Coordinates of C-alpha atoms in Angstrom, one line a residue:
Chain A
X24 CA 178.2 42.9 -41.4
X25 CA 175.8 43.2 -38.6
X26 CA 173.8 45.7 -37.9
X27 CA 170.7 44.8 -35.3
X28 CA 172.5 42.0 -33.6
X29 CA 170.8 40.1 -30.4
X30 CA 173.1 39.7 -27.8
X31 CA 171.5 36.6 -25.1
X32 CA 172.7 37.3 -21.2
X33 CA 172.4 35.0 -17.8
X34 CA 174.7 38.3 -15.6
X35 CA 177.6 35.1 -15.8
X36 CA 181.0 36.1 -17.1
X37 CA 181.0 34.0 -20.1
X38 CA 177.6 36.0 -20.9
X39 CA 180.0 39.3 -19.9
X40 CA 182.7 37.3 -22.8
X41 CA 179.6 37.5 -25.1
X42 CA 179.1 41.7 -24.5
X43 CA 182.5 42.0 -25.4
X44 CA 182.4 40.5 -28.2
X45 CA 178.7 41.3 -29.6
X46 CA 180.6 45.1 -28.6
X47 CA 183.3 44.4 -31.4
X48 CA 181.2 43.3 -34.2
X49 CA 178.9 46.0 -33.0
X50 CA 181.1 48.5 -34.2
X51 CA 181.9 47.7 -37.6
X52 CA 179.3 49.0 -38.8
X53 CA 176.9 51.7 -38.6
X54 CA 174.6 52.2 -36.9
X55 CA 175.1 49.0 -35.2
X56 CA 172.1 47.8 -32.3
X57 CA 172.9 45.3 -29.9
X58 CA 169.2 44.1 -28.5
X59 CA 169.9 42.5 -25.5
X60 CA 167.4 40.4 -23.9
X61 CA 168.0 38.8 -20.3
X62 CA 165.4 35.9 -20.1
X63 CA 163.7 35.1 -15.9
X64 CA 162.7 32.0 -15.6
X65 CA 159.0 31.1 -13.2
X66 CA 161.5 30.4 -10.0
X67 CA 163.9 33.5 -10.7
X68 CA 160.0 35.6 -10.8
X69 CA 159.6 33.8 -7.4
X70 CA 162.6 34.4 -5.8
X71 CA 162.5 38.5 -7.0
X72 CA 158.4 38.8 -6.1
X73 CA 159.4 38.1 -3.0
X74 CA 162.0 40.2 -2.1
X75 CA 160.7 42.6 -3.8
X76 CA 159.3 45.6 -2.8
X77 CA 155.9 46.0 -5.3
X78 CA 156.6 46.3 -9.4
X79 CA 158.1 49.5 -9.1
X80 CA 161.1 48.3 -6.5
X81 CA 161.0 45.1 -8.4
X82 CA 162.7 46.5 -12.2
X83 CA 165.0 48.5 -10.3
X84 CA 166.7 46.6 -8.7
X85 CA 166.9 43.5 -12.3
X86 CA 168.1 46.0 -14.0
X87 CA 170.5 47.6 -10.8
X88 CA 172.4 43.3 -12.1
X89 CA 172.8 45.4 -15.7
X90 CA 174.3 48.9 -14.8
X91 CA 177.7 47.5 -15.2
X92 CA 177.5 45.9 -18.6
X93 CA 174.8 48.7 -19.8
X94 CA 177.4 51.8 -18.7
X95 CA 180.1 49.1 -21.2
X96 CA 177.9 49.7 -23.9
X97 CA 177.7 53.5 -23.5
X98 CA 180.9 53.9 -22.8
X99 CA 181.2 51.9 -26.3
X100 CA 179.0 54.5 -28.2
X101 CA 177.1 51.4 -28.4
X102 CA 172.9 51.4 -29.8
X103 CA 170.9 49.3 -27.6
X104 CA 167.7 47.9 -25.9
X105 CA 167.5 46.0 -23.2
X106 CA 164.7 43.4 -22.7
X107 CA 163.3 41.3 -20.2
X108 CA 161.3 38.3 -21.3
X109 CA 160.2 35.5 -19.0
X110 CA 160.0 31.8 -19.4
X111 CA 162.4 29.1 -20.2
X112 CA 165.9 30.3 -21.3
X113 CA 166.4 28.5 -24.1
X114 CA 162.8 28.8 -25.9
X115 CA 161.9 31.7 -25.3
X116 CA 165.6 33.5 -26.7
X117 CA 164.7 30.9 -29.8
X118 CA 161.0 31.8 -30.3
X119 CA 162.4 36.2 -29.7
X120 CA 165.8 35.1 -32.0
X121 CA 162.5 33.1 -34.9
X122 CA 160.0 35.9 -34.4
X123 CA 162.5 39.1 -35.3
X124 CA 164.5 38.9 -37.5
X125 CA 167.9 39.4 -36.3
X126 CA 171.8 39.4 -38.8
X127 CA 173.4 37.7 -35.4
X128 CA 172.4 36.4 -32.0
X129 CA 175.6 35.9 -29.6
X130 CA 175.1 33.6 -27.3
X131 CA 177.4 33.1 -23.8
X132 CA 178.7 29.0 -22.9
X133 CA 178.7 28.7 -19.6
X134 CA 181.6 26.1 -20.4
X135 CA 180.6 22.8 -18.3
X136 CA 180.8 20.0 -17.8
X137 CA 179.3 16.8 -19.2
X138 CA 177.0 15.7 -16.1
X139 CA 176.6 18.7 -15.5
X140 CA 175.4 19.6 -19.0
X141 CA 173.6 16.4 -18.8
X142 CA 172.1 17.5 -15.6
X143 CA 171.4 21.3 -16.2
X144 CA 171.1 21.2 -20.3
X145 CA 172.8 23.6 -22.2
X146 CA 171.0 26.6 -23.5
X147 CA 173.9 27.2 -26.2
X148 CA 173.3 24.0 -27.2
X149 CA 169.8 23.9 -27.5
X150 CA 169.4 27.7 -29.0
X151 CA 172.2 27.1 -31.9
X152 CA 169.8 24.0 -32.9
X153 CA 166.5 26.2 -33.5
X154 CA 167.1 29.3 -34.3
X155 CA 166.9 30.3 -37.5
X156 CA 170.1 33.0 -37.4
X157 CA 173.6 33.4 -37.3
X158 CA 175.1 32.9 -34.2
X159 CA 177.9 33.4 -32.2
X160 CA 178.8 31.2 -28.4
X161 CA 181.5 33.1 -26.8
X162 CA 183.5 30.6 -23.9
Chain B
X79 CA 128.8 43.2 -25.6
X80 CA 131.4 42.4 -27.6
X81 CA 133.7 43.4 -25.9
X82 CA 133.3 40.7 -22.5
X83 CA 132.8 37.8 -25.9
X84 CA 136.0 39.2 -26.8
X85 CA 137.1 39.1 -23.1
X86 CA 135.3 35.9 -22.2
X87 CA 137.4 34.5 -25.6
X88 CA 141.3 35.3 -25.0
X89 CA 140.7 34.6 -20.9
X90 CA 139.8 31.1 -21.5
X91 CA 140.6 30.0 -24.6
X92 CA 142.8 31.6 -26.1
X93 CA 145.4 28.5 -24.8
X94 CA 142.9 25.8 -25.1
X95 CA 145.2 22.8 -25.8
X96 CA 148.0 24.4 -23.1
X97 CA 145.5 25.0 -21.0
X98 CA 144.0 21.4 -21.1
X99 CA 147.7 19.5 -20.4
X100 CA 148.0 21.5 -18.0
X101 CA 145.3 22.0 -16.2
X102 CA 146.3 17.9 -16.4
X103 CA 149.0 18.2 -15.1
X104 CA 147.9 20.3 -12.2
X105 CA 145.4 17.7 -11.4
X106 CA 148.2 14.8 -11.3
X107 CA 150.3 17.3 -9.1
X108 CA 146.9 18.1 -6.6
X109 CA 146.0 15.0 -5.0
X110 CA 148.8 14.0 -3.4
X111 CA 149.3 18.2 -1.5
X112 CA 145.6 17.6 -1.2
X113 CA 145.7 14.5 0.8
X114 CA 148.1 15.2 2.4
X115 CA 147.7 18.8 3.4
X116 CA 144.0 17.4 5.0
X117 CA 146.0 15.5 7.7
X118 CA 148.0 18.4 8.8
X119 CA 144.4 20.3 9.2
X120 CA 142.8 16.8 10.9
X121 CA 140.5 15.8 8.1
X122 CA 139.5 13.3 5.9
X123 CA 141.2 13.1 3.2
X124 CA 138.1 13.3 1.2
X125 CA 137.2 17.5 2.9
X126 CA 141.0 18.1 1.3
X127 CA 140.1 17.1 -2.5
X128 CA 136.5 17.9 -2.1
X129 CA 137.9 21.5 -1.2
X130 CA 140.3 21.3 -4.3
X131 CA 138.0 20.5 -6.6
X132 CA 135.3 23.4 -6.2
X133 CA 138.3 26.0 -5.1
X134 CA 140.1 25.4 -8.3
X135 CA 136.5 25.2 -10.1
X136 CA 134.8 28.2 -8.4
X137 CA 138.2 30.8 -8.7
X138 CA 138.3 29.4 -12.4
X139 CA 135.0 32.1 -13.3
X140 CA 136.0 34.4 -10.0
X141 CA 139.3 34.8 -9.8
X142 CA 141.5 37.8 -10.8
X143 CA 144.6 35.5 -12.1
X144 CA 143.6 33.6 -14.6
X145 CA 145.9 30.8 -15.0
X146 CA 146.7 31.0 -11.1
X147 CA 145.6 27.5 -9.1
X148 CA 143.8 28.5 -5.9
X149 CA 143.3 24.2 -4.1
X150 CA 143.0 23.5 -0.2
X151 CA 146.6 24.6 1.7
X152 CA 148.8 23.7 3.7
X153 CA 149.4 27.1 5.4
X154 CA 145.3 26.8 5.6
X155 CA 145.2 23.9 6.1
X156 CA 147.6 24.3 9.6
X157 CA 145.8 27.6 10.6
X158 CA 142.4 25.0 10.9
X159 CA 144.0 22.4 13.0
X160 CA 142.8 23.4 16.0
X161 CA 139.1 24.5 15.1
X162 CA 138.1 20.6 13.7
X163 CA 140.0 19.0 17.0
X164 CA 138.2 20.9 19.6
X165 CA 134.5 21.2 18.0
X166 CA 134.7 19.4 14.8
X167 CA 134.4 19.5 11.4
X168 CA 130.9 21.0 11.2
X169 CA 132.4 24.6 12.7
X170 CA 135.1 23.9 10.2
X171 CA 132.5 24.0 6.7
X172 CA 131.1 27.1 8.9
X173 CA 134.2 28.9 9.1
X174 CA 135.1 28.5 5.6
X175 CA 131.8 29.9 4.8
X176 CA 132.6 33.0 7.1
X177 CA 136.1 32.9 5.2
X178 CA 134.3 33.6 1.6
X179 CA 132.1 36.7 3.7
X180 CA 135.7 38.4 4.6
X181 CA 137.5 37.8 1.9
X182 CA 134.3 39.0 -0.2
X183 CA 134.6 41.8 2.2
X184 CA 137.5 42.6 2.0
X185 CA 137.9 42.0 -1.5
X186 CA 134.8 44.7 -1.8
X187 CA 137.0 47.1 0.3
X188 CA 139.9 46.8 -2.1
X189 CA 142.6 45.1 0.3
X190 CA 144.9 45.0 -2.5
X191 CA 145.7 48.0 -1.6
X192 CA 147.1 47.2 1.4
X193 CA 149.1 44.7 0.2
X194 CA 151.8 47.7 0.2
X195 CA 151.7 48.4 3.8
X196 CA 152.7 44.5 4.1
X197 CA 156.7 44.6 4.3
X198 CA 159.0 42.2 2.6
X199 CA 160.4 41.8 5.3
X200 CA 157.1 40.4 6.9
X201 CA 156.5 38.4 3.1
X202 CA 159.7 36.4 3.3
X203 CA 159.0 35.3 7.1
X204 CA 155.9 34.3 6.5
X205 CA 156.7 32.2 3.7
X206 CA 159.6 30.5 5.8
X207 CA 157.6 30.6 8.7
X208 CA 155.3 28.1 6.4
X209 CA 157.7 25.8 5.3
X210 CA 159.0 25.4 8.7
X211 CA 154.9 24.5 10.0
X212 CA 154.4 22.4 6.9
X213 CA 157.4 21.1 8.2
X214 CA 157.5 20.4 11.8
X215 CA 153.4 19.1 11.0
X216 CA 155.6 15.8 9.5
X217 CA 157.6 15.3 12.6
X218 CA 155.5 13.3 14.7
X219 CA 155.2 10.5 11.6
X220 CA 158.9 10.3 11.1
X221 CA 159.7 9.3 15.1
X222 CA 159.2 5.8 16.4
X223 CA 158.4 4.6 12.9
X224 CA 160.4 1.5 11.6
X225 CA 163.1 1.7 9.2
X226 CA 161.4 1.1 6.2
X227 CA 159.1 4.0 7.1
X228 CA 162.6 5.8 6.3
X229 CA 163.0 3.7 3.6
X230 CA 160.3 5.0 2.0
X231 CA 160.2 8.7 2.6
X232 CA 164.4 9.0 1.6
X233 CA 163.0 6.8 -2.1
X234 CA 160.0 9.4 -2.7
X235 CA 162.3 12.1 -2.3
X236 CA 165.2 10.7 -4.2
X237 CA 162.8 10.0 -7.4
X238 CA 160.4 13.4 -7.1
X239 CA 164.5 15.2 -7.4
X240 CA 165.8 13.0 -9.2
X241 CA 163.2 11.9 -11.8
X242 CA 162.5 15.7 -13.3
X243 CA 165.9 15.7 -14.6
X244 CA 165.1 12.7 -17.0
X245 CA 161.1 13.1 -17.4
X246 CA 158.9 16.6 -17.7
X247 CA 155.5 15.6 -18.3
X248 CA 154.7 14.1 -15.6
X249 CA 154.8 15.6 -12.9
X250 CA 157.5 13.2 -10.6
X251 CA 155.5 12.9 -7.1
X252 CA 152.8 11.4 -8.5
X253 CA 155.2 8.6 -10.3
X254 CA 156.8 8.3 -6.2
X255 CA 152.9 7.2 -5.6
X256 CA 152.5 5.7 -7.9
X257 CA 155.5 3.2 -8.7
X258 CA 155.6 3.0 -4.5
X259 CA 151.9 1.4 -3.7
X260 CA 152.3 -0.7 -5.8
X261 CA 155.4 -1.3 -4.0
X262 CA 153.3 -1.9 -1.2
X263 CA 150.8 -3.9 -1.9
X264 CA 152.0 -6.5 -3.6
X265 CA 155.7 -6.0 -2.0
X266 CA 153.4 -6.7 1.3
X267 CA 155.5 -3.6 2.8
X268 CA 154.1 -3.4 6.4
X269 CA 153.0 0.8 6.4
X270 CA 150.9 3.3 7.1
X271 CA 148.9 3.8 4.5
X272 CA 146.1 6.9 4.4
X273 CA 143.6 4.4 4.9
X274 CA 144.8 4.6 7.8
X275 CA 143.5 8.3 8.6
X276 CA 140.7 8.4 6.7
X277 CA 138.1 7.2 3.9
X278 CA 137.8 8.2 0.5
X279 CA 134.6 8.7 -1.2
X280 CA 134.0 8.2 -4.7
X281 CA 131.3 10.7 -5.1
X282 CA 130.7 14.4 -6.5
X283 CA 130.5 16.4 -3.3
X284 CA 127.1 17.4 -1.9
X285 CA 125.5 20.8 -0.8
X286 CA 124.4 21.3 2.6
X287 CA 124.9 23.7 5.5
X288 CA 126.5 23.2 7.9
X289 CA 125.1 21.5 11.3
X290 CA 125.8 24.7 14.0
X291 CA 123.6 26.1 15.4
X292 CA 123.5 29.4 14.3
X293 CA 124.0 31.6 18.1
X294 CA 126.3 34.1 19.1
X295 CA 128.1 31.2 20.5
X296 CA 128.7 29.7 17.5
X297 CA 130.0 32.6 16.2
X298 CA 132.4 33.3 18.6
X299 CA 133.6 30.1 18.2
X300 CA 134.1 30.3 14.0
X301 CA 135.0 33.7 13.5
X302 CA 138.4 34.6 14.8
X303 CA 139.9 31.3 13.0
X304 CA 137.8 32.5 9.8
X305 CA 139.9 35.7 10.6
X306 CA 143.2 34.1 10.0
X307 CA 141.8 32.2 7.8
X308 CA 141.1 35.1 5.8
X309 CA 144.3 37.1 6.3
X310 CA 146.7 34.2 5.5
X311 CA 144.6 33.5 1.8
X312 CA 144.1 36.3 0.8
X313 CA 148.5 36.9 1.4
X314 CA 149.6 34.0 0.0
X315 CA 147.2 34.3 -3.0
X316 CA 147.9 37.8 -3.8
X317 CA 151.8 37.1 -3.9
X318 CA 150.9 33.9 -5.8
X319 CA 149.6 36.2 -8.3
X320 CA 151.5 38.3 -8.3
X321 CA 154.2 36.2 -8.9
X322 CA 152.6 34.4 -12.0
X323 CA 151.5 38.3 -12.9
X324 CA 155.8 38.7 -13.4
X325 CA 156.2 35.3 -15.3
X326 CA 153.5 35.7 -17.7
X327 CA 154.0 39.3 -18.0
X328 CA 150.4 41.0 -18.3
X329 CA 149.2 42.0 -14.8
X330 CA 146.1 41.2 -13.1
X331 CA 143.0 42.4 -11.4
X332 CA 144.1 41.5 -7.4
X333 CA 140.1 42.8 -5.3
X334 CA 139.0 40.8 -8.1
X335 CA 141.2 37.8 -6.9
X336 CA 140.2 38.7 -3.3
X337 CA 136.4 38.5 -4.3
X338 CA 136.7 35.7 -5.9
X339 CA 138.8 33.3 -3.1
X340 CA 135.2 34.7 -0.9
X341 CA 133.7 33.5 -3.1
X342 CA 135.1 29.8 -3.9
X343 CA 135.7 29.8 -0.3
X344 CA 131.8 29.6 0.3
X345 CA 131.0 27.6 -2.4
X346 CA 133.3 24.7 -0.8
X347 CA 132.0 25.1 2.9
X348 CA 128.9 24.1 2.1
X349 CA 129.7 21.6 -0.6
X350 CA 132.1 19.7 2.6
X351 CA 135.2 21.4 1.7
X352 CA 138.1 23.4 4.0
X353 CA 139.5 26.0 3.6
X354 CA 141.7 27.2 0.2
X355 CA 143.8 29.6 -1.4
X356 CA 145.9 29.6 -4.2
X357 CA 149.3 27.6 -4.3
X358 CA 152.3 29.3 -5.6
X359 CA 153.4 25.3 -6.2
X360 CA 151.0 24.2 -8.4
X361 CA 150.3 27.7 -9.6
X362 CA 154.6 27.2 -11.0
X363 CA 154.0 23.7 -12.1
X364 CA 150.8 25.0 -13.8
X365 CA 152.9 28.3 -15.5
X366 CA 155.9 25.5 -16.5
X367 CA 153.2 23.5 -18.1
X368 CA 152.2 26.2 -20.3
X369 CA 149.4 27.1 -18.3
X370 CA 147.9 30.8 -19.7
X371 CA 144.3 30.5 -18.7
X372 CA 141.5 29.9 -17.1
X373 CA 140.3 26.5 -18.9
X374 CA 144.1 25.5 -17.1
X375 CA 142.5 26.4 -13.5
X376 CA 138.9 24.7 -15.1
X377 CA 141.0 21.8 -15.9
X378 CA 142.8 21.0 -12.7
X379 CA 139.4 20.7 -11.0
X380 CA 137.9 18.6 -13.0
X381 CA 140.6 16.0 -13.7
X382 CA 141.2 15.6 -9.6
X383 CA 137.8 14.7 -9.6
X384 CA 138.0 13.1 -11.8
X385 CA 140.4 11.0 -10.6
X386 CA 139.7 10.3 -7.2
X387 CA 136.3 9.0 -8.5
X388 CA 137.9 6.7 -11.2
X389 CA 141.1 5.9 -9.0
X390 CA 139.6 6.3 -5.3
X391 CA 139.7 3.2 -3.8
X392 CA 143.4 3.4 -4.7
X393 CA 144.2 6.3 -3.0
X394 CA 143.6 4.9 -0.3
X395 CA 146.7 2.9 -0.3
X396 CA 148.7 5.0 -0.7
X397 CA 151.8 5.0 2.2
X398 CA 152.1 7.5 4.3
X399 CA 155.5 8.1 4.1
X400 CA 155.5 8.7 0.7
X401 CA 152.9 12.0 1.5
X402 CA 155.4 12.9 4.1
X403 CA 158.7 12.4 1.6
X404 CA 156.6 14.9 -0.7
X405 CA 155.4 17.4 2.0
X406 CA 159.2 17.5 2.7
X407 CA 160.2 18.5 -0.7
X408 CA 157.0 20.6 -0.4
X409 CA 158.9 22.7 1.6
X410 CA 162.0 22.9 0.4
X411 CA 160.6 24.1 -2.6
X412 CA 158.8 27.2 0.2
X413 CA 161.4 28.1 1.3
X414 CA 163.8 30.7 1.0
X415 CA 167.3 30.2 0.9
X416 CA 168.3 33.2 0.1
X417 CA 166.9 33.8 3.9
X418 CA 170.4 33.1 5.2
X419 CA 172.6 35.7 3.2
X420 CA 169.2 37.9 3.5
X421 CA 169.4 37.8 7.0
X422 CA 173.5 39.5 6.7
X423 CA 172.8 41.7 4.0
X424 CA 169.8 43.1 4.9
X425 CA 169.6 46.2 6.9
X426 CA 169.2 44.6 10.3
X427 CA 166.1 46.1 10.8
X428 CA 164.4 43.6 7.9
X429 CA 166.5 40.5 9.6
X430 CA 165.1 41.4 12.7
X431 CA 161.8 41.6 11.5
X432 CA 162.0 38.5 9.0
X433 CA 163.0 36.2 12.5
X434 CA 160.8 38.0 14.5
X435 CA 157.7 36.4 12.4
X436 CA 158.7 33.0 11.6
X437 CA 160.3 33.1 15.8
X438 CA 156.2 34.4 16.1
X439 CA 154.4 32.2 13.5
X440 CA 156.3 29.4 14.9
X441 CA 155.9 29.7 18.9
X442 CA 151.8 30.8 17.8
X443 CA 151.7 27.2 15.0
X444 CA 149.7 30.6 13.0
X445 CA 150.8 31.5 10.0
X446 CA 147.9 35.2 10.9
X447 CA 149.5 36.4 14.0
X448 CA 153.3 35.9 12.7
X449 CA 152.4 38.2 10.1
X450 CA 150.2 41.0 12.1
X451 CA 153.1 40.8 14.7
X452 CA 155.5 41.6 12.1
X453 CA 153.8 44.2 10.4
X454 CA 152.9 46.3 13.4
X455 CA 157.5 45.8 14.8
X456 CA 158.4 47.3 11.2
X457 CA 155.4 50.2 11.3
X458 CA 157.6 50.7 15.3
X459 CA 160.5 49.9 14.0
X460 CA 160.1 52.8 10.9
X461 CA 157.9 55.3 13.1
X462 CA 161.8 54.7 15.5
X463 CA 164.0 55.4 12.0
X464 CA 162.4 58.6 11.5
X465 CA 161.2 59.8 14.4
X466 CA 164.2 61.7 14.9
X467 CA 166.3 64.8 13.7
X468 CA 169.9 65.6 13.4
X469 CA 170.8 68.1 14.2
X470 CA 174.8 69.8 12.6
X471 CA 175.1 73.1 14.6
X472 CA 177.8 75.3 13.7
X473 CA 179.0 78.7 14.7
X474 CA 179.0 81.0 11.9
X475 CA 180.5 84.8 11.9
X476 CA 177.7 86.7 14.0
X477 CA 176.1 83.4 15.8
X478 CA 175.2 79.7 14.4
X479 CA 173.2 77.8 12.0
X480 CA 171.8 74.9 12.4
X481 CA 171.3 72.3 10.2
X482 CA 168.3 70.0 10.0
X483 CA 168.6 66.8 9.1
X484 CA 165.9 63.7 9.3
X485 CA 161.3 64.1 9.2
X486 CA 159.9 67.0 11.6
X487 CA 157.0 65.9 12.9
X488 CA 155.5 65.2 16.5
X489 CA 157.9 62.1 17.4
X490 CA 160.4 64.1 16.2
X491 CA 160.3 67.0 17.2
X492 CA 162.0 66.1 21.0
X493 CA 165.0 65.4 19.8
X494 CA 165.4 68.9 17.3
X495 CA 164.3 70.9 20.7
X496 CA 167.0 69.4 23.0
X497 CA 169.4 70.5 20.4
X498 CA 169.0 74.4 20.7
X499 CA 171.4 76.2 23.9
X500 CA 168.5 78.9 24.6
X501 CA 171.2 81.0 27.1
X502 CA 172.7 82.6 23.7
X503 CA 171.9 86.2 23.3
X504 CA 172.1 88.3 20.5
X505 CA 173.1 86.8 17.5
X506 CA 171.6 85.5 14.7
X507 CA 170.8 82.2 14.4
X508 CA 169.9 80.4 11.2
X509 CA 167.7 76.7 11.2
X510 CA 168.6 75.1 7.7
X511 CA 165.6 72.2 6.9
X512 CA 167.0 72.4 2.7
X513 CA 167.5 68.1 5.0
X514 CA 163.9 68.3 6.3
X515 CA 160.4 68.2 6.3
X516 CA 157.7 69.5 8.3
X517 CA 154.7 67.5 9.2
X518 CA 152.4 69.1 11.3
X519 CA 151.0 71.6 13.7
X520 CA 153.8 69.6 16.0
X521 CA 156.9 70.3 14.0
X522 CA 155.8 73.5 13.4
X523 CA 154.9 74.6 17.8
X524 CA 158.5 73.0 18.4
X525 CA 159.8 75.6 15.6
X526 CA 158.0 78.3 17.0
X527 CA 158.5 77.1 20.6
X528 CA 162.6 77.6 19.6
X529 CA 162.4 80.8 17.7
X530 CA 160.2 82.6 20.9
X531 CA 162.4 81.2 23.2
X532 CA 165.5 82.5 21.1
X533 CA 163.7 85.8 20.1
X534 CA 163.0 86.6 24.0
X535 CA 166.7 86.6 24.9
X536 CA 167.9 88.6 21.6
X537 CA 168.8 86.9 19.3
X538 CA 167.2 87.5 15.4
X539 CA 165.8 83.8 13.7
X540 CA 166.2 83.1 10.3
X541 CA 164.8 80.0 8.8
X542 CA 166.0 79.3 5.1
X543 CA 165.8 76.0 3.3
X544 CA 162.4 74.5 3.2
X545 CA 160.3 73.0 0.9
X546 CA 157.5 74.3 -0.6
X547 CA 155.1 71.7 1.1
X548 CA 157.1 72.6 4.6
X549 CA 156.8 76.2 3.9
X550 CA 153.4 76.5 3.4
X551 CA 152.6 74.5 6.9
X552 CA 155.2 76.6 8.7
X553 CA 153.5 80.1 7.2
X554 CA 150.2 78.9 7.6
X555 CA 150.6 77.8 11.6
X556 CA 153.7 79.1 13.0
X557 CA 153.8 82.2 15.4
X558 CA 157.2 84.0 15.3
X559 CA 157.3 85.9 13.1
X560 CA 154.5 88.0 14.2
X561 CA 156.7 90.4 15.9
X562 CA 155.5 90.8 19.4
X563 CA 154.1 87.1 19.8
X564 CA 154.9 85.4 23.3
X565 CA 155.3 81.8 24.1
X566 CA 152.8 82.5 25.7
X567 CA 150.4 82.2 22.9
X568 CA 150.5 78.4 22.4

């Protein structure tokens, strides 16, 4: 089955659902590892740096957002690591996924309507087109 | 030697394609801002354009943060207005050179370490005040003007906010400029243009020594401006450097950046430019466009100068309302919109510091005064907060237990001393320092005073829960453990 799973999250409800599905899949396989990545774009960097008192505080505030998710993974006894990547979400996820080999990429879809999608762009859609491993999009 | 060559290769030539392209994008985005900031400072557009050229080119060699963009900025332009108005351009150049000298001194003194003493509330206040001041500088261009001026501003805003959704390669402000300049020229529209406010010369900047008397009076005039410019320039530059560090997941040498800013400002002053610093907005554009190395900053400066040499005669035709629209965009991008939430969720003291910083900047029209006031206020609030110890008094079978909570030092000894009832007699009294720390001899003196007074009334006094550092200072300085000691020993 899937022993190395890449889970891309943005902290939204959909990405929580994606986490649930990733955990289900990881539970099927012994020694499965979930690599959780969260991409921070430069606008986020700007905001975070301004609101943090130094580097340690920056790291801490970012991790705090995902505490409940980490607890959820831990309570299911899933081996995982949480990484913060920097750049435009779509291309950064694709680059990371293609540089490291994963059995599966799990990603949430924000479920935008067509106007929102035209304006905001669908990250999951961009990722599916260009990533080389199998993808599970969770609605 | 090999190490040096490797470093140069990495910082300059590891991302050639990305750096050249992003540098060109930044140059295009810099032109309208450099002109608009010149107008804020009350100088010819060339002063800001020259500054952006020399700042970018020099900092690409001397800076500590590859990929960051420095040029003429709003924060600096706002500070220099009164100097230009009261004393003229030559004093601005002299002040720019002095700013560079002060920044180099700050850099040598390792100013970057001091950054951590500037509370985030002050930094948030700083960017908000900056946005408000830039906006206020646009207001005169928006009052008593024709309807067509408003239309131009609105169209500019529409272009800069909607177009990037579809076209990302060329900076939208530049497209707004091109479209609306063409419309203004061929439509024979009657709007104010950049040419109404100053000249554009299509030549490279040249070296000259500012024509000011070399006297103490001159120094007295320019020093306050130079100091304010140095502080604000370094503050924005080091904040920008931290943002670029985070966004590119790399580290930078902040003290080298401070010295580099200084060198860049000295060169800028000698070549007839206004003092500048790093810019958050332009650095964000650079990183987003793929710029990472020093080459991107260098290209931004050189390409900007090239464009002015070639297109300078067109620049004077740019309608002012377009620049006003672009400045409004810069304000919106600079303002920290989460501040409203911050005011509610942050600790009260922080929220007050943020507001006070903004209010003082807006009232004085001077960013540096606001920052200094914000830092002092937060230091005072901090001292006030920790200068109070909470005392928990508990009756025990043979006497009383006093639990101390908080930092015990010269400012907090009063609330410590007052908590004790020194009229008690023949009891066992214990003072618990588990949730406290004893900092200085005033604190030890206070403990002594209380202990000796209590002992005079035939009480026994025991002290518990000292952490090792507190115990050390108490053992060293305290008198009360010596049996015959009296209060007068102090």
